[in-house]
Short mmCIF file of C-alpha atoms and ligand atoms in Angstrom, two decimals:
data_model
loop_
_atom_site.label_atom_id
_atom_site.label_comp_id
_atom_site.label_asym_id
_atom_site.label_seq_id
_atom_site.Cartn_x
_atom_site.Cartn_y
_atom_site.Cartn_z
CA UNK A 119 118.95 74.80 137.39
CA UNK A 120 121.93 76.28 135.53
CA UNK A 121 121.11 78.51 132.52
CA UNK A 122 122.93 75.96 130.30
CA UNK A 123 120.33 73.31 131.27
CA UNK A 124 117.50 75.37 129.84
CA UNK A 125 115.78 74.22 126.66
CA UNK A 126 115.79 76.72 123.81
CA UNK A 127 112.40 77.15 122.16
CA UNK A 128 111.02 78.81 119.02
CA UNK A 129 107.30 79.65 118.99
CA UNK A 130 105.55 79.68 115.59
CA UNK A 131 102.34 81.72 115.23
CA UNK A 132 101.80 84.97 117.10
CA UNK A 133 98.12 84.51 118.05
CA UNK A 134 97.72 82.06 120.95
CA UNK A 135 101.51 81.74 120.61
CA UNK A 136 101.67 84.80 122.87
CA UNK A 137 100.23 82.73 125.75
CA UNK A 138 102.82 80.03 125.04
CA UNK A 139 105.63 82.60 125.26
CA UNK A 140 104.21 83.78 128.59
CA UNK A 141 103.92 80.15 129.78
CA UNK A 142 107.60 79.42 128.99
CA UNK A 143 108.66 82.63 130.71
CA UNK A 144 106.73 81.60 133.83
CA UNK A 145 109.07 78.59 134.08
CA UNK A 146 112.16 80.50 132.96
CA UNK A 147 114.55 78.25 134.89
CA UNK A 148 113.66 75.49 132.39
CA UNK A 149 113.03 77.28 129.07
CA UNK A 150 114.31 80.21 127.08
CA UNK A 151 112.25 81.54 124.14
CA UNK A 152 115.01 82.14 121.60
CA UNK A 153 112.95 82.87 118.45
CA UNK A 154 109.47 83.77 117.24
CA UNK A 155 108.16 83.02 113.74
CA UNK A 156 105.09 84.41 111.97
CA UNK A 157 104.41 85.19 108.32
CA UNK A 158 102.95 88.44 109.66
CA UNK A 159 106.17 90.26 110.66
CA UNK A 160 104.37 93.12 112.39
CA UNK A 161 102.42 90.76 114.64
CA UNK A 162 105.59 88.83 115.52
CA UNK A 163 107.65 91.95 116.24
CA UNK A 164 105.01 93.29 118.65
CA UNK A 165 105.21 90.13 120.78
CA UNK A 166 108.99 89.82 120.46
CA UNK A 167 109.38 93.34 121.80
CA UNK A 168 106.94 92.80 124.65
CA UNK A 169 108.64 89.57 125.79
CA UNK A 170 112.23 90.43 124.74
CA UNK A 171 112.62 87.57 122.25
CA UNK A 172 115.92 88.13 120.41
CA UNK A 173 115.14 86.61 116.96
CA UNK A 174 112.11 87.11 114.68
CA UNK A 175 111.71 85.26 111.37
CA UNK A 176 108.89 85.05 108.83
CA UNK A 177 109.91 81.76 107.18
CA UNK A 178 109.28 78.54 109.13
CA UNK A 179 112.13 76.79 107.24
CA UNK A 180 114.66 79.18 108.84
CA UNK A 181 113.95 77.64 112.27
CA UNK A 182 115.03 74.19 111.05
CA UNK A 183 118.44 75.64 110.27
CA UNK A 184 118.96 77.10 113.77
CA UNK A 185 121.25 74.55 115.42
CA UNK A 186 120.84 75.97 118.91
CA UNK A 187 117.07 75.25 119.14
CA UNK A 188 115.80 72.22 121.09
CA UNK A 189 112.03 72.68 120.69
CA UNK A 190 109.75 74.20 118.03
CA UNK A 191 106.27 75.02 119.32
CA UNK A 192 103.59 75.22 116.60
CA UNK A 193 100.67 77.64 117.14
CA UNK A 194 99.56 78.02 113.51
CA UNK A 195 96.11 77.25 112.00
CA UNK A 196 95.13 73.55 112.17
CA UNK A 197 95.55 72.61 108.49
CA UNK A 198 99.32 73.38 108.75
CA UNK A 199 100.10 71.27 111.84
CA UNK A 200 100.78 67.85 110.25
CA UNK A 201 103.42 69.05 107.78
CA UNK A 202 105.05 71.45 110.22
CA UNK A 203 105.41 68.74 112.90
CA UNK A 204 107.07 66.48 110.33
CA UNK A 205 109.49 69.28 109.40
CA UNK A 206 110.36 69.81 113.07
CA UNK A 207 111.20 66.12 113.58
CA UNK A 208 113.21 66.08 110.33
CA UNK A 209 115.25 69.00 111.70
CA UNK A 210 116.09 66.91 114.79
CA UNK A 211 114.05 68.98 117.26
CA UNK A 212 111.20 68.22 119.65
CA UNK A 213 107.73 69.40 118.51
CA UNK A 214 105.04 70.96 120.70
CA UNK A 215 101.77 71.59 118.84
CA UNK A 216 98.45 73.27 119.57
CA UNK A 217 95.12 71.49 119.33
CA UNK A 218 93.71 70.06 117.17
CA UNK A 219 97.01 68.21 116.66
CA UNK A 220 96.23 67.06 113.12
CA UNK A 221 93.27 66.44 110.81
CA UNK A 222 92.72 62.67 110.95
CA UNK A 223 93.43 59.47 112.82
CA UNK A 224 95.60 58.39 109.89
CA UNK A 225 97.81 61.45 110.42
CA UNK A 226 98.14 60.79 114.19
CA UNK A 227 99.13 57.19 113.49
CA UNK A 228 101.66 58.36 110.90
CA UNK A 229 103.14 60.83 113.38
CA UNK A 230 103.45 58.07 116.00
CA UNK A 231 105.58 56.07 113.55
CA UNK A 232 107.60 59.18 112.66
CA UNK A 233 108.20 60.01 116.32
CA UNK A 234 109.40 56.48 117.08
CA UNK A 235 111.96 56.70 114.24
CA UNK A 236 113.12 60.23 115.01
CA UNK A 237 114.47 59.97 118.54
CA UNK A 238 112.57 63.20 119.27
CA UNK A 239 109.23 63.77 121.01
CA UNK A 240 105.91 65.30 119.96
CA UNK A 241 103.82 66.90 122.69
CA UNK A 242 100.22 67.86 121.85
CA UNK A 243 98.81 70.79 123.86
CA UNK A 244 95.99 70.19 126.36
CA UNK A 245 96.82 72.84 128.95
CA UNK A 246 93.44 72.65 130.72
CA UNK A 247 94.54 69.35 132.26
CA UNK A 248 96.87 71.07 134.70
CA UNK A 249 94.43 73.20 136.70
CA UNK A 250 94.61 72.41 140.42
CA UNK A 251 90.91 71.45 140.68
CA UNK A 252 91.19 68.72 138.05
CA UNK A 253 94.58 67.63 139.44
CA UNK A 254 92.90 67.18 142.84
CA UNK A 255 90.28 64.94 141.23
CA UNK A 256 93.08 62.93 139.60
CA UNK A 257 94.71 62.53 143.02
CA UNK A 258 91.42 61.30 144.55
CA UNK A 259 91.01 58.82 141.65
CA UNK A 260 94.62 57.61 142.09
CA UNK A 261 94.00 57.05 145.84
CA UNK A 262 90.88 54.99 145.08
CA UNK A 263 88.42 57.34 146.82
CA UNK A 264 86.11 58.03 143.88
CA UNK A 265 84.89 54.46 143.33
CA UNK A 266 82.72 53.60 140.37
CA UNK A 267 81.79 56.36 137.86
CA UNK A 268 78.02 56.80 137.28
CA UNK A 269 77.40 59.96 135.25
CA UNK A 270 79.60 62.80 133.93
CA UNK A 271 78.10 65.99 132.52
CA UNK A 272 80.15 68.52 130.58
CA UNK A 273 78.87 71.88 129.36
CA UNK A 274 80.81 74.28 127.12
CA UNK A 275 78.72 77.44 126.59
CA UNK A 276 80.89 80.11 124.99
CA UNK A 277 80.23 83.19 122.88
CA UNK A 278 81.75 83.53 119.39
CA UNK A 279 80.12 85.89 116.90
CA UNK A 280 80.88 87.46 113.49
CA UNK A 281 84.10 89.36 114.49
CA UNK A 282 85.69 86.06 115.61
CA UNK A 283 84.87 84.45 112.25
CA UNK A 284 86.41 87.32 110.24
CA UNK A 285 89.78 85.50 110.51
CA UNK A 286 90.01 83.73 107.12
CA UNK A 287 90.88 80.19 108.29
CA UNK A 288 88.05 79.96 110.85
CA UNK A 289 84.57 78.56 110.20
CA UNK A 290 85.57 76.47 107.16
CA UNK A 291 86.03 72.70 106.92
CA UNK A 292 89.11 73.10 104.66
CA UNK A 293 91.15 75.15 107.13
CA UNK A 294 89.58 74.94 110.63
CA UNK A 295 88.68 71.26 110.04
CA UNK A 296 85.67 71.47 112.35
CA UNK A 297 83.63 73.79 114.56
CA UNK A 298 82.77 74.08 118.24
CA UNK A 299 83.48 70.38 118.91
CA UNK A 300 86.98 70.54 117.41
CA UNK A 301 88.10 74.06 118.27
CA UNK A 302 86.36 74.97 121.53
CA UNK A 303 84.89 72.03 123.48
CA UNK A 304 87.90 69.80 122.71
CA UNK A 305 89.53 70.80 126.03
CA UNK A 306 86.45 70.10 128.15
CA UNK A 307 86.02 66.74 126.42
CA UNK A 308 89.70 65.89 126.89
CA UNK A 309 89.23 66.62 130.61
CA UNK A 310 86.44 63.99 130.62
CA UNK A 311 88.71 61.35 128.99
CA UNK A 312 91.56 62.33 131.32
CA UNK A 313 89.35 61.63 134.36
CA UNK A 314 87.12 58.74 133.19
CA UNK A 315 88.94 57.20 130.20
CA UNK A 316 87.80 56.83 126.58
CA UNK A 317 84.27 56.52 125.19
CA UNK A 318 82.93 53.25 123.81
CA UNK A 319 79.84 54.52 122.00
CA UNK A 320 78.76 57.93 120.75
CA UNK A 321 75.55 59.52 119.51
CA UNK A 322 75.91 63.16 118.41
CA UNK A 323 73.60 65.86 117.12
CA UNK A 324 75.29 68.96 115.67
CA UNK A 325 73.84 72.11 114.14
CA UNK A 326 74.90 75.59 112.96
CA UNK A 327 72.54 78.14 114.50
CA UNK A 328 74.63 81.04 115.83
CA UNK A 329 76.96 82.05 113.00
CA UNK A 330 76.99 82.15 109.23
CA UNK A 331 79.72 79.47 108.93
CA UNK A 332 80.15 75.98 107.37
CA UNK A 333 81.02 74.16 110.60
CA UNK A 334 78.85 73.40 113.66
CA UNK A 335 78.40 75.86 116.52
CA UNK A 336 75.97 73.86 118.73
CA UNK A 337 75.96 70.17 119.70
CA UNK A 338 74.46 67.63 122.07
CA UNK A 339 76.15 64.26 122.60
CA UNK A 340 75.29 61.08 124.52
CA UNK A 341 78.20 58.80 125.44
CA UNK A 342 78.63 55.31 126.79
CA UNK A 343 82.09 55.36 128.35
CA UNK A 344 84.44 52.36 128.11
CA UNK A 345 84.03 51.78 131.88
CA UNK A 346 80.24 51.51 131.39
CA UNK A 347 79.36 54.87 132.90
CA UNK A 348 77.20 57.47 131.12
CA UNK A 349 78.26 60.93 129.96
CA UNK A 350 76.45 63.84 128.40
CA UNK A 351 78.07 66.77 126.55
CA UNK A 352 76.44 70.11 125.64
CA UNK A 353 78.14 72.72 123.46
CA UNK A 354 77.15 76.14 122.12
CA UNK A 355 78.98 79.22 120.84
CA UNK A 356 75.88 81.35 121.30
CA UNK A 357 75.81 81.79 125.08
CA UNK A 358 75.49 85.43 126.21
CA UNK A 359 76.95 84.38 129.58
CA UNK A 360 79.95 82.07 129.12
CA UNK A 361 80.77 79.03 131.22
CA UNK A 362 82.48 75.65 131.21
CA UNK A 363 81.20 73.14 133.74
CA UNK A 364 82.10 69.57 134.72
CA UNK A 365 80.18 67.43 137.17
CA UNK A 366 81.28 63.87 137.92
CA UNK A 367 79.03 61.55 139.97
CA UNK A 368 80.97 58.61 141.39
CA UNK A 369 79.88 56.04 143.99
CA UNK A 370 82.28 57.62 146.51
CA UNK A 371 81.86 61.32 145.80
CA UNK A 372 80.56 64.05 143.54
CA UNK A 373 83.17 66.35 141.96
CA UNK A 374 82.04 69.75 140.65
CA UNK A 375 84.23 72.23 138.80
CA UNK A 376 84.06 75.98 138.99
CA UNK A 377 82.36 77.51 135.90
CA UNK A 378 84.92 80.04 134.61
CA UNK A 379 84.83 79.48 130.83
CA UNK A 380 88.58 79.24 130.17
CA UNK A 381 90.04 78.16 133.52
CA UNK A 382 87.42 75.85 134.98
CA UNK A 383 90.04 73.16 135.66
CA UNK A 384 91.55 75.53 138.24
CA UNK A 385 90.35 76.09 141.81
CA UNK A 386 87.83 76.00 143.32
CA UNK A 387 86.33 72.52 142.80
CA UNK A 388 84.04 70.92 145.36
CA UNK A 389 84.31 67.26 146.36
CA UNK A 390 81.36 65.89 148.35
CA UNK A 391 81.96 62.49 149.95
CA UNK A 392 79.08 60.02 150.06
CA UNK A 393 79.57 59.16 153.76
CA UNK A 394 81.13 60.97 156.79
CA UNK A 395 84.09 58.54 156.58
CA UNK A 396 84.69 59.34 152.91
CA UNK A 397 84.41 63.07 153.63
CA UNK A 398 87.19 62.74 156.19
CA UNK A 399 89.41 60.65 153.87
CA UNK A 400 88.92 63.18 151.05
CA UNK A 401 90.05 65.99 153.37
CA UNK A 402 93.12 63.99 154.40
CA UNK A 403 94.15 63.24 150.81
CA UNK A 404 93.58 66.82 149.64
CA UNK A 405 95.74 68.10 152.50
CA UNK A 406 98.65 66.24 150.83
CA UNK A 407 98.06 67.87 147.41
CA UNK A 408 101.32 69.29 146.00
CA UNK A 409 100.56 72.15 143.60
CA UNK A 410 102.70 72.45 140.44
CA UNK A 411 102.39 75.26 137.89
CA UNK A 412 99.03 75.35 136.04
CA UNK A 413 97.88 75.63 132.41
CA UNK A 414 100.56 76.28 129.71
CA UNK A 415 103.36 76.78 132.28
CA UNK A 416 102.19 73.58 134.01
CA UNK A 417 102.34 71.55 130.81
CA UNK A 418 105.76 72.96 129.83
CA UNK A 419 107.14 72.35 133.35
CA UNK A 420 106.16 68.66 133.16
CA UNK A 421 107.41 68.43 129.52
CA UNK A 422 110.88 69.46 130.73
CA UNK A 423 110.84 66.74 133.39
CA UNK A 424 109.68 64.12 130.88
CA UNK A 425 112.51 65.01 128.46
CA UNK A 426 114.91 64.55 131.36
CA UNK A 427 113.42 61.10 132.06
CA UNK A 428 111.53 62.14 135.18
CA UNK A 429 108.02 60.83 134.54
CA UNK A 430 106.00 60.34 131.37
CA UNK A 431 104.98 63.04 128.92
CA UNK A 432 102.15 65.16 130.36
CA UNK A 433 100.17 64.78 127.11
CA UNK A 434 100.99 62.00 124.65
CA UNK A 435 100.18 61.20 121.05
CA UNK A 436 97.90 58.49 122.42
CA UNK A 437 95.97 61.20 124.30
CA UNK A 438 95.65 63.24 121.09
CA UNK A 439 94.45 60.08 119.33
CA UNK A 440 91.77 59.51 121.98
CA UNK A 441 90.59 63.09 121.49
CA UNK A 442 90.56 62.90 117.69
CA UNK A 443 88.91 59.48 117.78
CA UNK A 444 86.03 61.04 119.73
CA UNK A 445 85.94 63.90 117.18
CA UNK A 446 85.80 61.39 114.30
CA UNK A 447 83.01 59.43 116.02
CA UNK A 448 80.99 62.56 116.83
CA UNK A 449 81.17 63.92 113.27
CA UNK A 450 80.36 60.53 111.74
CA UNK A 451 77.44 60.03 114.12
CA UNK A 452 76.05 63.51 113.35
CA UNK A 453 76.47 62.93 109.62
CA UNK A 454 74.86 59.46 109.53
CA UNK A 455 72.44 59.92 112.46
CA UNK A 456 73.67 56.61 113.89
CA UNK A 457 75.57 55.68 117.02
CA UNK A 458 79.28 54.99 116.48
CA UNK A 459 81.42 52.44 118.36
CA UNK A 460 85.03 53.08 119.37
CA UNK A 461 87.92 52.38 119.01
CA UNK A 462 88.17 53.49 115.36
CA UNK A 463 90.72 51.71 113.18
CA UNK A 464 92.07 52.01 109.65
CA UNK A 465 88.98 50.31 108.18
CA UNK A 466 86.58 53.09 109.28
CA UNK A 467 85.19 55.28 106.44
CA UNK A 468 86.43 58.45 108.20
CA UNK A 469 89.88 57.15 109.28
CA UNK A 470 91.60 59.30 106.63
CA UNK A 471 89.45 62.39 107.27
CA UNK A 472 86.56 63.16 109.62
CA UNK A 473 85.27 65.85 107.28
CA UNK A 474 81.63 64.99 106.49
CA UNK A 475 81.30 63.52 103.00
CA UNK A 476 85.10 64.04 102.55
CA UNK A 477 84.85 67.77 101.79
N1 NAD B 752 94.82 75.66 123.57
C1 NAD B 752 94.01 76.69 123.46
O1 NAD B 752 93.34 77.08 124.44
C2 NAD B 752 93.91 77.44 122.16
C3 NAD B 752 93.36 78.72 122.12
C4 NAD B 752 93.32 79.40 120.89
C5 NAD B 752 93.80 78.79 119.74
N2 NAD B 752 94.30 77.51 119.81
C6 NAD B 752 94.79 76.84 118.59
O2 NAD B 752 96.01 77.48 118.19
C7 NAD B 752 96.10 77.50 116.75
C8 NAD B 752 96.23 78.95 116.29
O3 NAD B 752 95.05 79.66 116.66
P1 NAD B 752 95.04 81.26 116.87
O4 NAD B 752 93.74 81.57 117.47
O5 NAD B 752 96.28 81.70 117.53
O6 NAD B 752 95.05 81.73 115.32
P2 NAD B 752 95.51 83.14 114.75
O7 NAD B 752 95.02 83.18 113.34
O8 NAD B 752 95.17 84.24 115.68
O9 NAD B 752 97.12 83.03 114.77
C9 NAD B 752 97.81 82.14 113.94
C10 NAD B 752 99.08 82.83 113.48
O10 NAD B 752 99.82 81.90 112.65
C11 NAD B 752 100.43 82.67 111.62
N3 NAD B 752 100.79 81.77 110.51
C12 NAD B 752 99.97 81.25 109.57
N4 NAD B 752 100.66 80.46 108.72
C13 NAD B 752 101.95 80.48 109.15
C14 NAD B 752 103.15 79.86 108.68
N5 NAD B 752 103.15 79.06 107.63
N6 NAD B 752 104.29 80.12 109.35
C15 NAD B 752 104.31 80.95 110.43
N7 NAD B 752 103.20 81.56 110.92
C16 NAD B 752 102.04 81.34 110.27
C17 NAD B 752 99.39 83.71 111.25
O11 NAD B 752 99.97 84.81 110.59
C18 NAD B 752 98.83 84.07 112.62
O12 NAD B 752 99.48 85.20 113.19
C19 NAD B 752 94.85 76.79 116.24
O13 NAD B 752 95.15 75.43 116.03
C20 NAD B 752 93.87 76.94 117.38
O14 NAD B 752 92.88 75.91 117.42
C21 NAD B 752 94.37 76.85 120.99
#
């Protein structure tokens, strides 16, 4: 790829934004990080120096005026995402944005209309999707070897204590917009939807037991999936030993992830066929697996192809909607102690905001 074919990106927010910069630089034949923006100039300069990013700005509006940028990648706190994405589209650039994309289903639906009118694209981040273990499961599903789904279990047991919640925007409904379900387990739960499809019915119990915060840090959820299978989700931020674990029981095979907390979609996964014939077919299909880059670099690599009309977007606004619809259902179920049916439309009491009691 010629250097002139590369997309020029600005990253906004120098926290997790650092991992985005690294991800773009891992696929440097496709992207060039041209600018970094953070209201904290010192934080931005440290990363710009480390990764040799030529321009540093402290005012988001300055990026809109840079004619040579193709993409603005938003890694700021959640309550800023909706407005910043709209500003990016208005400036005629593509928007990439960290999870949670926005703060309500109404906002996702509004962005979908804005995207359609803008001629530009919005790509929500779900980088866990691109680990090779999960991609192998997707290949087995696509080849029809998994069969009918029976039960999926997902466990997100991480450790977040007082130092983590010293950052002012965290732990509060007004700025974080949610707790462990929204900020931490959202990836593991997106991996479930990515493999099995959306949920049809949700019953959630949430509680705050680990930290002195407003939002939940433990949860247990029972799901009826749209395909009729069962799923069970467990979440805590109080686990001395951290792990993330997925286990999918299908009629044709059982798929089990590794348990590394932040990269459990990567290798190794185990796939156990239900019969000797299925075991052999699984081996044959997996021998054809073509590995692409993983995690952030993997999502950006596919984003480039999608913008050049080679395949669909790796994560779409519809995917973000599915994720935030589950969030809305889980919070409403926990608040009302009732089960909640999906899909959720404009007539639902929490369509405009999932915050309990409209905080
Ligand atoms: N995908 C993942 O695995 C993952 C991991 C961590 C965080 N995140 C998400 O990324 C986002 C940021 O989280 P973080 O942990 O990096 O937070 P952080 O507080 O460490 O960093 C956010 C940065 O944004 C800057 N900022 C705030 N307002 C700004 C503005 N108006 N213009 C420019 N910069 C501004 C802050 O100064 C700060 O440096 C959140 O939505 C979070 O949920 C995603």
